[in-house]
PDB file of C-alpha atoms and ligand atoms in Angstrom:
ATOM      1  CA  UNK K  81      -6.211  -3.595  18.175  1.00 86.00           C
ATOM      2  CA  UNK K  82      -3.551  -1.622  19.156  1.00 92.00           C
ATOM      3  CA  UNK K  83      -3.822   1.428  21.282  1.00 93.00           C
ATOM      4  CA  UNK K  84      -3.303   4.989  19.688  1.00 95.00           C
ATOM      5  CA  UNK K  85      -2.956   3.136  16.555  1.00 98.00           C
ATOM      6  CA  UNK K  86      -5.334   5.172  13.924  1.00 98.00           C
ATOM      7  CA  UNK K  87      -5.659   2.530  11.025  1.00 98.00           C
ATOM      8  CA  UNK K  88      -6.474  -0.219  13.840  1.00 98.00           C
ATOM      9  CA  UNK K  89      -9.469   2.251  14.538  1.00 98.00           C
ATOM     10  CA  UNK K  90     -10.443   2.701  10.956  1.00 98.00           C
ATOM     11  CA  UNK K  91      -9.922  -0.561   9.445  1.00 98.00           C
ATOM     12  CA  UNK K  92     -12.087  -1.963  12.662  1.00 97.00           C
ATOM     13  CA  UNK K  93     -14.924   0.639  11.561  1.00 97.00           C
ATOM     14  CA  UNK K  94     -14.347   3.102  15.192  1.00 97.00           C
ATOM     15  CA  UNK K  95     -13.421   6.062  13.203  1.00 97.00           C
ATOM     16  CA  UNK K  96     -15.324   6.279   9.782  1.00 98.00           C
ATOM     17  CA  UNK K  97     -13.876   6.070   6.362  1.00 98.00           C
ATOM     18  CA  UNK K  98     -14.753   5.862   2.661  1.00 98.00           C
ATOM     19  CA  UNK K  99     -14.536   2.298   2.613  1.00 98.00           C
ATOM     20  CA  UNK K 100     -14.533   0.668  -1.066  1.00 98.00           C
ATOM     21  CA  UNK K 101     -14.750  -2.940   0.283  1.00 98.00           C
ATOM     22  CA  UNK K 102     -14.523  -4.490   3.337  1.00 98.00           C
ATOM     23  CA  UNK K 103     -14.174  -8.037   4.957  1.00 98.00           C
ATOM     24  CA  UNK K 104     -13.567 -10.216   7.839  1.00 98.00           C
ATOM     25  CA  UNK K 105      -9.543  -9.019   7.703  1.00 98.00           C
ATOM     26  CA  UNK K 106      -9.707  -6.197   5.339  1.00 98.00           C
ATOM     27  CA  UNK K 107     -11.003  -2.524   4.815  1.00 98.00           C
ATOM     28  CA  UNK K 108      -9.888  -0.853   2.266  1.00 98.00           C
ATOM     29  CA  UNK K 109     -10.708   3.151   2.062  1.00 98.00           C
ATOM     30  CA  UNK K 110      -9.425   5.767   0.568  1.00 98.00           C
ATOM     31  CA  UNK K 111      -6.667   7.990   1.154  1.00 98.00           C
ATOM     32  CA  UNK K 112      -7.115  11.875   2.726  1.00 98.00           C
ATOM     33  CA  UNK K 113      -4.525  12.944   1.138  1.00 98.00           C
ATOM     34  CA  UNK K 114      -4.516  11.407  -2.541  1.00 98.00           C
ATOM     35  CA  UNK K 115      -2.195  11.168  -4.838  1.00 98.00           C
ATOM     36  CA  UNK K 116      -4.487  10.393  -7.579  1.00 98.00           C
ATOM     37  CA  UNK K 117      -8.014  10.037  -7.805  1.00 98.00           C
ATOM     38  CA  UNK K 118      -9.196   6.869  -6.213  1.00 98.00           C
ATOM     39  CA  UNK K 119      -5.474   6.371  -4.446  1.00 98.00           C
ATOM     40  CA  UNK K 120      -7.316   3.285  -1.920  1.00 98.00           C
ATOM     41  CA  UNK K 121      -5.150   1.890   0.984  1.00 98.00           C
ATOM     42  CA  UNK K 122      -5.389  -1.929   2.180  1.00 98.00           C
ATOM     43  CA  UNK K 123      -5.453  -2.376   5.389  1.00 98.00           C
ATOM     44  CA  UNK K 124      -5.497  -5.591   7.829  1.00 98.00           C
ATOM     45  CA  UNK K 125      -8.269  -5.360  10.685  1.00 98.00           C
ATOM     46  CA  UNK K 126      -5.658  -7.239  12.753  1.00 98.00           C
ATOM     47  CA  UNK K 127      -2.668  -4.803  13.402  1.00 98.00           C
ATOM     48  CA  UNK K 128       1.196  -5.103  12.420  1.00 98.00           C
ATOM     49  CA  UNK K 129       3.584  -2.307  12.384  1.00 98.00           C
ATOM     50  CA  UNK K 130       4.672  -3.470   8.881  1.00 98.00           C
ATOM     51  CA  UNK K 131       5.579  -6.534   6.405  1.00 98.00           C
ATOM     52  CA  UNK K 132       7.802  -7.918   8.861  1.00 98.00           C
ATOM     53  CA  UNK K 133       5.078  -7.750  11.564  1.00 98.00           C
ATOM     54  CA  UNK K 134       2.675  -9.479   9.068  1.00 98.00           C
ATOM     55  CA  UNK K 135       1.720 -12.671   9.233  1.00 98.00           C
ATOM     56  CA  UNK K 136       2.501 -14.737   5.661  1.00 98.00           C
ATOM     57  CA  UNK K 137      -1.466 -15.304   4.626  1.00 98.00           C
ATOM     58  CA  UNK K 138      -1.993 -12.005   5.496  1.00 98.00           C
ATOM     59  CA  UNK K 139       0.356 -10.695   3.005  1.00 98.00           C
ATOM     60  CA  UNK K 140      -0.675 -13.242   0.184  1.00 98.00           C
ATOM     61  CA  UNK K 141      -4.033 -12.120   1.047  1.00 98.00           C
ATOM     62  CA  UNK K 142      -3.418  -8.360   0.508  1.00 98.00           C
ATOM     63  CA  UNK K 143      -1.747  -8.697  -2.287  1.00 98.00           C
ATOM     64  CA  UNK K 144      -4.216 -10.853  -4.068  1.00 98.00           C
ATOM     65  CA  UNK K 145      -6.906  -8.038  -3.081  1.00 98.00           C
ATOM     66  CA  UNK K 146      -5.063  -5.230  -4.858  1.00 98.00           C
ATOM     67  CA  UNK K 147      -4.989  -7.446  -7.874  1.00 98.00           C
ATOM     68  CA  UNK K 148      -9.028  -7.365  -7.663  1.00 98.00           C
ATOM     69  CA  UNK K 149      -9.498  -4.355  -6.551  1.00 98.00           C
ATOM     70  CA  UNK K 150      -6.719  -2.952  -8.216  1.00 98.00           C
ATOM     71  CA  UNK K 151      -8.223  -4.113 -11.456  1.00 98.00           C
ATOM     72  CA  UNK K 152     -11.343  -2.642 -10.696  1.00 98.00           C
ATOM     73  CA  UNK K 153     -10.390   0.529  -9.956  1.00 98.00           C
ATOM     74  CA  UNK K 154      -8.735   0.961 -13.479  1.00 98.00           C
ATOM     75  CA  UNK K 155     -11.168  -0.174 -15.090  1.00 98.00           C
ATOM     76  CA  UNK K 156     -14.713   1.841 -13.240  1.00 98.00           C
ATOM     77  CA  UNK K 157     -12.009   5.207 -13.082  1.00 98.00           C
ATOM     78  CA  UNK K 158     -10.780   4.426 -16.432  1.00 98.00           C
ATOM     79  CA  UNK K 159      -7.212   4.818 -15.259  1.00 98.00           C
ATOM     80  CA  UNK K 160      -4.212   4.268 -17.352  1.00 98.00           C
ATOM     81  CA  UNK K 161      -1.961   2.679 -15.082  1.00 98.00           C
ATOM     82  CA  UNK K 162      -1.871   1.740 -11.384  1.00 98.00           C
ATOM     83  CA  UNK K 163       1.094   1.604  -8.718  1.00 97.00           C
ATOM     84  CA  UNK K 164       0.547  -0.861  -6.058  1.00 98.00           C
ATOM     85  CA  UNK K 165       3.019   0.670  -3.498  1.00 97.00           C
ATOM     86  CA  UNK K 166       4.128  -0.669   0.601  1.00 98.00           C
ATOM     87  CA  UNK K 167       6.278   1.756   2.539  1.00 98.00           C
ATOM     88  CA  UNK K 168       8.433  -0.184   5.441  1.00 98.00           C
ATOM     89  CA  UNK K 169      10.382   2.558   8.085  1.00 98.00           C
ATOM     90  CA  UNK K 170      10.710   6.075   8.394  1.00 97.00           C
ATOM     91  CA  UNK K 171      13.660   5.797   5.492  1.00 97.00           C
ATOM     92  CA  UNK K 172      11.209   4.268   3.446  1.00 96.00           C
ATOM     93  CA  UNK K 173       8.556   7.133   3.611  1.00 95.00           C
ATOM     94  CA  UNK K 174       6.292   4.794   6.055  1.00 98.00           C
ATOM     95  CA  UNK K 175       4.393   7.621   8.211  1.00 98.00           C
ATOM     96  CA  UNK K 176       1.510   5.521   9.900  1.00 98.00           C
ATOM     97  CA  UNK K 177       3.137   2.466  11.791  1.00 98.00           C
ATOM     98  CA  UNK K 178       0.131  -0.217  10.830  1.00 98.00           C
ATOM     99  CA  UNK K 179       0.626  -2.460   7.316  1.00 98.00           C
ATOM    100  CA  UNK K 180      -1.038  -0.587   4.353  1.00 98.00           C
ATOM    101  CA  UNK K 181      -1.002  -1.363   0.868  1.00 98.00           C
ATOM    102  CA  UNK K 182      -1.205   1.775  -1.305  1.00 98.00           C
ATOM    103  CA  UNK K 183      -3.477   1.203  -4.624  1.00 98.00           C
ATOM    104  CA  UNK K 184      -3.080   4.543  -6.786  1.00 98.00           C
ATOM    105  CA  UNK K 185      -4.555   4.475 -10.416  1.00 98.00           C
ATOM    106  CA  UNK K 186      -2.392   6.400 -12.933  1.00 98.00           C
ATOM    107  CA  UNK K 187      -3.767   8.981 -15.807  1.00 98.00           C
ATOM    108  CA  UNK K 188      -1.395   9.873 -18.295  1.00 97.00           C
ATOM    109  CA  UNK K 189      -0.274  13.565 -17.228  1.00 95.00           C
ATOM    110  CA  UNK K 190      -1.383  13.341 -13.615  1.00 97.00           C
ATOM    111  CA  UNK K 191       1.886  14.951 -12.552  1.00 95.00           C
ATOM    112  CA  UNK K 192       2.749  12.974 -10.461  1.00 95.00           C
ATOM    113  CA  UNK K 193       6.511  11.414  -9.674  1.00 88.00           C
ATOM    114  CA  UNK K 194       6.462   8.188  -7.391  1.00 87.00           C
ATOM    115  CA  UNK K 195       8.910   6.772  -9.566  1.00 84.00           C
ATOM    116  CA  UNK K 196      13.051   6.709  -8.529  1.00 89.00           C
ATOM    117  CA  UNK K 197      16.089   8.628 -10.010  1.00 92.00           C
ATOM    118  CA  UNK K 198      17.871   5.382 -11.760  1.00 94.00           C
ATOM    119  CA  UNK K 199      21.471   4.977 -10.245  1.00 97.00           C
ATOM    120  CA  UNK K 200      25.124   3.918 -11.942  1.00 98.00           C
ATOM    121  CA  UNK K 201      26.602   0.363 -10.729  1.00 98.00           C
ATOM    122  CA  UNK K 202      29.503  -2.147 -12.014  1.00 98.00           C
ATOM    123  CA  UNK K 203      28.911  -5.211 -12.761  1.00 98.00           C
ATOM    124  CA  UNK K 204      31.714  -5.744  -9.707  1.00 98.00           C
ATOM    125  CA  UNK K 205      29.197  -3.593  -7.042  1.00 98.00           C
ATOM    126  CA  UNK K 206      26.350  -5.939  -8.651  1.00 98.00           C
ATOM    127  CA  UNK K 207      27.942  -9.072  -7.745  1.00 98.00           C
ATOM    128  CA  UNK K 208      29.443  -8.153  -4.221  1.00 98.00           C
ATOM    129  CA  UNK K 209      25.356  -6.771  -3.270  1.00 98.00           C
ATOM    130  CA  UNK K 210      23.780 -10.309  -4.864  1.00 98.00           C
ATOM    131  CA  UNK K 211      26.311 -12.311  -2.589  1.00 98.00           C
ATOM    132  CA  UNK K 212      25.954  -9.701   0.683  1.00 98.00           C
ATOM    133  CA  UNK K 213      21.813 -10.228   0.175  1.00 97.00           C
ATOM    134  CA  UNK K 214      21.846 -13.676  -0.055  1.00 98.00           C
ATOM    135  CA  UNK K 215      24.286 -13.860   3.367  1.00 97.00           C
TER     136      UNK K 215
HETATM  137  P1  AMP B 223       2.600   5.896   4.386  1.00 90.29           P
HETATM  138  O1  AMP B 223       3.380   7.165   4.141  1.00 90.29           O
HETATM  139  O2  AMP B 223       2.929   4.781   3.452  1.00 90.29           O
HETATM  140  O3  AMP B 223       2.653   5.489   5.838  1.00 90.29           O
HETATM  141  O4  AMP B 223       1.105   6.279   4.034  1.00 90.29           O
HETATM  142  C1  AMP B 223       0.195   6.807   4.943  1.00 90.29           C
HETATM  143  C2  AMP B 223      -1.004   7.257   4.123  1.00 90.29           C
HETATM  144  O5  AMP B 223      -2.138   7.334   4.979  1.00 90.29           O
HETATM  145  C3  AMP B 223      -0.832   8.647   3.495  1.00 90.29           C
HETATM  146  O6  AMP B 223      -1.048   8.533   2.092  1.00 90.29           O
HETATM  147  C4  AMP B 223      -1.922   9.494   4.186  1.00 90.29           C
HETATM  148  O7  AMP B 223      -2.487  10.432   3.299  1.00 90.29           O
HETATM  149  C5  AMP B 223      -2.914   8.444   4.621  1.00 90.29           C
HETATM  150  N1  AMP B 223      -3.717   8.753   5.792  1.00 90.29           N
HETATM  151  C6  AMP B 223      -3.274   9.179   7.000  1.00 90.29           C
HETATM  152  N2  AMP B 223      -4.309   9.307   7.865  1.00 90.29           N
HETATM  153  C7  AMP B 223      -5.426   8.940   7.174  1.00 90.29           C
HETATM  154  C8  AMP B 223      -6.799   8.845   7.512  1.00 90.29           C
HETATM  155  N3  AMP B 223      -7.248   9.169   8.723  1.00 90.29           N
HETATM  156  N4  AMP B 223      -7.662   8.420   6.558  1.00 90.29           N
HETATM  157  C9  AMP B 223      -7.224   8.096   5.323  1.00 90.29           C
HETATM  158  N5  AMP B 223      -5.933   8.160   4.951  1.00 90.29           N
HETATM  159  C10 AMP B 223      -5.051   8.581   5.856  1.00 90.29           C
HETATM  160 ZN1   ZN B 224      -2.896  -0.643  14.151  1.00 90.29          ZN
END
């Protein structure tokens, strides 16, 4: 646990929380401040700032939860969609420094717009970004 750090005290059951399911390195509760209906965050007992911070089985291990629970959720809420969404940095829109995985079921006409503005690029700008990612 990490001190100050609110999501180490939730996930590790200190502060209480609508918890959907829990394990040995999971909780996952939902949000106070929902986007949707049923918008559920993963989040690791064990804490790391981020994805960077996370160990590799830990992230495998989230993301094969929010395919379960994920599926679950569209299917008891009778959602139409779901957006399984992971914030890294202030830039990013990250606002509490421990790993979450957001899991927010869609409904047509929910209003809401977590989708991007698409962008204009060259084939030329495509090329020099594919060779400046790969190093
Ligand atoms: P992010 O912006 O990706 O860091 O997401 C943080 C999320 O945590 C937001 O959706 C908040 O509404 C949510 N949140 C913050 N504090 C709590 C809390 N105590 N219990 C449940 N959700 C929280
Ligand atoms: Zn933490």
């Amino acid at each position: 646990m990490m001190e100050g750090c609110i999501f180490c005290r939730i996930a590790n059951g200190e502060i209480p929380s609508k918890t959907i399911y829990e394990d040995e390195r999971f909780r996952v509760f939902l949000d106070l401040g929902p986007a949707t209906k049923g918008h559920a965050l993963i989040v690791p007992k064990a804490h790391a700032s981020d994805l960077f911070e996370l160990p590799e089985d830990t992230a495998a291990a989230a993301m094969k939860l929010a395919k379960k629970l994920g599926e679950q959720m569209v299917n008891n809420l009778r959602a139409d969609g779901l957006n399984v969404i992971q914030n890294n940095g202030e830039a990013a829109g990250q606002t509490v420094k421990h790993y979450h995985l957001h899991l927010i079921p869609r409904y047509k006409d929910d209003g809401q717009h977590i989708l991007w503005n698409p962008g204009e690029v060259s084939p030329e700008e495509l090329d020099l970004i594919a060779a400046q990612i790969k190093g």
